[in-house]
Amino acid sequence: MSDAPEAITGLPPYEGIRLADVRLVKTAADAEAAKAALLAADAIGFDTESKPTFVKGESSDGPHLIQFADDRKAWLFQVGDAFPHLAAVKAILESDLTLKIGFGLSDDVKRVRAKLGIEPLKVVDLGVVLRVPGQKNDLGAKSAVAKYFGQALTKSKKISTTNWATPRLNEKQILYAADDAQVALRVYRHWIGIGNVLPPIKPPKRPRIGKPASPA
């Protein structure tokens, strides 16, 4: 199923998370509370956002936002030049007891590894897991919501390409980011609930280390 708009025309809208159920992590106490809640879950939603680049050859220095969700709430961690909540995020992502569920997580994992030195464990990319035999492309969140819930998930390109590095996120950014994390968890819960079994999780691919130079 395509993520193109015409593929989901006519479906009722997906009802995402409420703003009241989203927490912007600002203090050490906020980070500890988020860590405790998330690590108490067997599975959590996970995603990141990065400030877009518009200049040819320019590389992103993201992630600028890391978002997690359990079945009821979402937590957003803003990643600036100083990131006082690194220990909490590292503990969450490197836990081998809690599954991290998301769509298209390859780049997210690479970015948190490169920028923060975190090696996420127990990562489940639903885009890959939900592919059916003969399907070449990964399944996107919009297609998954249409397929499993019969609803239309709205993902605004205008919001997705906003400045995620800004210190003050607006309401639309907050809800977009929180939904990205929680919708993956909701799809996973439904998919497991209808009798599917998660395949074995492969260990993370570590970056190749160049061969040492031959002695002269």
PDB file of N, CA, C and O in Angstrom, residues 71-105:
ATOM      1  N   ASP A  71       2.066   3.804  26.065  1.00  0.00           N
ATOM      2  CA  ASP A  71       0.697   3.692  25.560  1.00  0.00           C
ATOM      3  C   ASP A  71      -0.172   4.900  25.886  1.00  0.00           C
ATOM      4  O   ASP A  71      -1.221   5.089  25.265  1.00  0.00           O
ATOM      5  N   ARG A  72       0.261   5.738  26.828  1.00  0.00           N
ATOM      6  CA  ARG A  72      -0.576   6.865  27.239  1.00  0.00           C
ATOM      7  C   ARG A  72       0.058   8.230  27.021  1.00  0.00           C
ATOM      8  O   ARG A  72      -0.641   9.206  26.766  1.00  0.00           O
ATOM      9  N   LYS A  73       1.380   8.313  27.125  1.00  0.00           N
ATOM     10  CA  LYS A  73       2.036   9.615  27.084  1.00  0.00           C
ATOM     11  C   LYS A  73       3.236   9.605  26.139  1.00  0.00           C
ATOM     12  O   LYS A  73       3.695   8.549  25.704  1.00  0.00           O
ATOM     13  N   ALA A  74       3.730  10.812  25.859  1.00  0.00           N
ATOM     14  CA  ALA A  74       4.947  10.962  25.062  1.00  0.00           C
ATOM     15  C   ALA A  74       5.868  11.953  25.754  1.00  0.00           C
ATOM     16  O   ALA A  74       5.412  12.858  26.463  1.00  0.00           O
ATOM     17  N   TRP A  75       7.162  11.756  25.550  1.00  0.00           N
ATOM     18  CA  TRP A  75       8.178  12.637  26.127  1.00  0.00           C
ATOM     19  C   TRP A  75       9.108  13.109  25.020  1.00  0.00           C
ATOM     20  O   TRP A  75       9.593  12.308  24.215  1.00  0.00           O
ATOM     21  N   LEU A  76       9.370  14.410  24.981  1.00  0.00           N
ATOM     22  CA  LEU A  76      10.232  14.994  23.962  1.00  0.00           C
ATOM     23  C   LEU A  76      11.493  15.547  24.615  1.00  0.00           C
ATOM     24  O   LEU A  76      11.424  16.375  25.528  1.00  0.00           O
ATOM     25  N   PHE A  77      12.645  15.092  24.126  1.00  0.00           N
ATOM     26  CA  PHE A  77      13.940  15.565  24.607  1.00  0.00           C
ATOM     27  C   PHE A  77      14.571  16.438  23.525  1.00  0.00           C
ATOM     28  O   PHE A  77      14.872  15.948  22.431  1.00  0.00           O
ATOM     29  N   GLN A  78      14.775  17.717  23.810  1.00  0.00           N
ATOM     30  CA  GLN A  78      15.427  18.610  22.860  1.00  0.00           C
ATOM     31  C   GLN A  78      16.942  18.509  23.017  1.00  0.00           C
ATOM     32  O   GLN A  78      17.470  18.600  24.126  1.00  0.00           O
ATOM     33  N   VAL A  79      17.628  18.318  21.893  1.00  0.00           N
ATOM     34  CA  VAL A  79      19.074  18.115  21.897  1.00  0.00           C
ATOM     35  C   VAL A  79      19.747  19.372  21.370  1.00  0.00           C
ATOM     36  O   VAL A  79      19.740  19.637  20.169  1.00  0.00           O
ATOM     37  N   GLY A  80      20.332  20.148  22.271  1.00  0.00           N
ATOM     38  CA  GLY A  80      21.038  21.356  21.871  1.00  0.00           C
ATOM     39  C   GLY A  80      22.538  21.160  21.945  1.00  0.00           C
ATOM     40  O   GLY A  80      23.036  20.034  22.033  1.00  0.00           O
ATOM     41  N   ASP A  81      23.273  22.270  21.910  1.00  0.00           N
ATOM     42  CA  ASP A  81      24.733  22.184  22.026  1.00  0.00           C
ATOM     43  C   ASP A  81      25.120  21.551  23.355  1.00  0.00           C
ATOM     44  O   ASP A  81      26.082  20.788  23.445  1.00  0.00           O
ATOM     45  N   ALA A  82      24.361  21.887  24.384  1.00  0.00           N
ATOM     46  CA  ALA A  82      24.512  21.223  25.679  1.00  0.00           C
ATOM     47  C   ALA A  82      23.299  20.309  25.845  1.00  0.00           C
ATOM     48  O   ALA A  82      22.174  20.708  25.565  1.00  0.00           O
ATOM     49  N   PHE A  83      23.547  19.081  26.270  1.00  0.00           N
ATOM     50  CA  PHE A  83      22.443  18.128  26.413  1.00  0.00           C
ATOM     51  C   PHE A  83      22.536  17.479  27.788  1.00  0.00           C
ATOM     52  O   PHE A  83      23.136  16.415  27.951  1.00  0.00           O
ATOM     53  N   PRO A  84      21.941  18.116  28.798  1.00  0.00           N
ATOM     54  CA  PRO A  84      22.070  17.617  30.169  1.00  0.00           C
ATOM     55  C   PRO A  84      21.353  16.298  30.432  1.00  0.00           C
ATOM     56  O   PRO A  84      21.576  15.679  31.472  1.00  0.00           O
ATOM     57  N   HIS A  85      20.500  15.872  29.486  1.00  0.00           N
ATOM     58  CA  HIS A  85      19.722  14.653  29.713  1.00  0.00           C
ATOM     59  C   HIS A  85      20.286  13.448  28.961  1.00  0.00           C
ATOM     60  O   HIS A  85      19.589  12.452  28.746  1.00  0.00           O
ATOM     61  N   LEU A  86      21.557  13.539  28.580  1.00  0.00           N
ATOM     62  CA  LEU A  86      22.179  12.463  27.808  1.00  0.00           C
ATOM     63  C   LEU A  86      22.119  11.127  28.544  1.00  0.00           C
ATOM     64  O   LEU A  86      21.814  10.089  27.948  1.00  0.00           O
ATOM     65  N   ALA A  87      22.406  11.122  29.841  1.00  0.00           N
ATOM     66  CA  ALA A  87      22.437   9.867  30.594  1.00  0.00           C
ATOM     67  C   ALA A  87      21.078   9.176  30.585  1.00  0.00           C
ATOM     68  O   ALA A  87      20.992   7.946  30.445  1.00  0.00           O
ATOM     69  N   ALA A  88      20.008   9.956  30.711  1.00  0.00           N
ATOM     70  CA  ALA A  88      18.664   9.372  30.717  1.00  0.00           C
ATOM     71  C   ALA A  88      18.324   8.778  29.355  1.00  0.00           C
ATOM     72  O   ALA A  88      17.809   7.655  29.260  1.00  0.00           O
ATOM     73  N   VAL A  89      18.608   9.525  28.291  1.00  0.00           N
ATOM     74  CA  VAL A  89      18.309   9.040  26.941  1.00  0.00           C
ATOM     75  C   VAL A  89      19.157   7.807  26.617  1.00  0.00           C
ATOM     76  O   VAL A  89      18.678   6.844  26.007  1.00  0.00           O
ATOM     77  N   LYS A  90      20.406   7.824  27.039  1.00  0.00           N
ATOM     78  CA  LYS A  90      21.289   6.677  26.809  1.00  0.00           C
ATOM     79  C   LYS A  90      20.749   5.433  27.514  1.00  0.00           C
ATOM     80  O   LYS A  90      20.718   4.337  26.941  1.00  0.00           O
ATOM     81  N   ALA A  91      20.296   5.600  28.752  1.00  0.00           N
ATOM     82  CA  ALA A  91      19.750   4.465  29.504  1.00  0.00           C
ATOM     83  C   ALA A  91      18.512   3.892  28.823  1.00  0.00           C
ATOM     84  O   ALA A  91      18.315   2.669  28.779  1.00  0.00           O
ATOM     85  N   ILE A  92      17.683   4.768  28.275  1.00  0.00           N
ATOM     86  CA  ILE A  92      16.462   4.318  27.598  1.00  0.00           C
ATOM     87  C   ILE A  92      16.804   3.566  26.314  1.00  0.00           C
ATOM     88  O   ILE A  92      16.342   2.449  26.080  1.00  0.00           O
ATOM     89  N   LEU A  93      17.631   4.177  25.481  1.00  0.00           N
ATOM     90  CA  LEU A  93      17.919   3.587  24.174  1.00  0.00           C
ATOM     91  C   LEU A  93      18.806   2.347  24.255  1.00  0.00           C
ATOM     92  O   LEU A  93      18.722   1.462  23.402  1.00  0.00           O
ATOM     93  N   GLU A  94      19.653   2.273  25.270  1.00  0.00           N
ATOM     94  CA  GLU A  94      20.557   1.127  25.373  1.00  0.00           C
ATOM     95  C   GLU A  94      20.013   0.017  26.263  1.00  0.00           C
ATOM     96  O   GLU A  94      20.687  -0.988  26.490  1.00  0.00           O
ATOM     97  N   SER A  95      18.776   0.174  26.735  1.00  0.00           N
ATOM     98  CA  SER A  95      18.153  -0.898  27.508  1.00  0.00           C
ATOM     99  C   SER A  95      17.906  -2.108  26.610  1.00  0.00           C
ATOM    100  O   SER A  95      17.389  -1.972  25.496  1.00  0.00           O
ATOM    101  N   ASP A  96      18.264  -3.292  27.102  1.00  0.00           N
ATOM    102  CA  ASP A  96      18.004  -4.505  26.323  1.00  0.00           C
ATOM    103  C   ASP A  96      16.743  -5.217  26.804  1.00  0.00           C
ATOM    104  O   ASP A  96      16.488  -6.362  26.438  1.00  0.00           O
ATOM    105  N   LEU A  97      15.947  -4.519  27.617  1.00  0.00           N
ATOM    106  CA  LEU A  97      14.690  -5.087  28.111  1.00  0.00           C
ATOM    107  C   LEU A  97      13.465  -4.435  27.477  1.00  0.00           C
ATOM    108  O   LEU A  97      12.383  -5.019  27.471  1.00  0.00           O
ATOM    109  N   THR A  98      13.628  -3.221  26.960  1.00  0.00           N
ATOM    110  CA  THR A  98      12.506  -2.471  26.394  1.00  0.00           C
ATOM    111  C   THR A  98      12.677  -2.328  24.889  1.00  0.00           C
ATOM    112  O   THR A  98      13.699  -1.813  24.423  1.00  0.00           O
ATOM    113  N   LEU A  99      11.681  -2.771  24.126  1.00  0.00           N
ATOM    114  CA  LEU A  99      11.725  -2.630  22.673  1.00  0.00           C
ATOM    115  C   LEU A  99      11.519  -1.174  22.284  1.00  0.00           C
ATOM    116  O   LEU A  99      10.689  -0.475  22.875  1.00  0.00           O
ATOM    117  N   LYS A 100      12.270  -0.715  21.294  1.00  0.00           N
ATOM    118  CA  LYS A 100      12.097   0.622  20.737  1.00  0.00           C
ATOM    119  C   LYS A 100      11.455   0.472  19.359  1.00  0.00           C
ATOM    120  O   LYS A 100      12.075  -0.043  18.434  1.00  0.00           O
ATOM    121  N   ILE A 101      10.202   0.919  19.230  1.00  0.00           N
ATOM    122  CA  ILE A 101       9.400   0.686  18.032  1.00  0.00           C
ATOM    123  C   ILE A 101       9.286   1.965  17.209  1.00  0.00           C
ATOM    124  O   ILE A 101       9.015   3.040  17.750  1.00  0.00           O
ATOM    125  N   GLY A 102       9.469   1.856  15.897  1.00  0.00           N
ATOM    126  CA  GLY A 102       9.310   3.030  15.052  1.00  0.00           C
ATOM    127  C   GLY A 102       9.247   2.656  13.585  1.00  0.00           C
ATOM    128  O   GLY A 102       9.312   1.477  13.218  1.00  0.00           O
ATOM    129  N   PHE A 103       9.121   3.663  12.744  1.00  0.00           N
ATOM    130  CA  PHE A 103       9.121   3.484  11.292  1.00  0.00           C
ATOM    131  C   PHE A 103      10.356   4.163  10.705  1.00  0.00           C
ATOM    132  O   PHE A 103      10.655   5.309  11.045  1.00  0.00           O
ATOM    133  N   GLY A 104      11.068   3.454   9.823  1.00  0.00           N
ATOM    134  CA  GLY A 104      12.210   4.053   9.139  1.00  0.00           C
ATOM    135  C   GLY A 104      13.285   4.539  10.092  1.00  0.00           C
ATOM    136  O   GLY A 104      13.718   5.694  10.016  1.00  0.00           O
ATOM    137  N   LEU A 105      13.727   3.671  10.976  1.00  0.00           N
ATOM    138  CA  LEU A 105      14.626   4.080  12.059  1.00  0.00           C
ATOM    139  C   LEU A 105      16.112   4.024  11.711  1.00  0.00           C
ATOM    140  O   LEU A 105      16.944   4.370  12.551  1.00  0.00           O
TER     141      LEU A 105
END
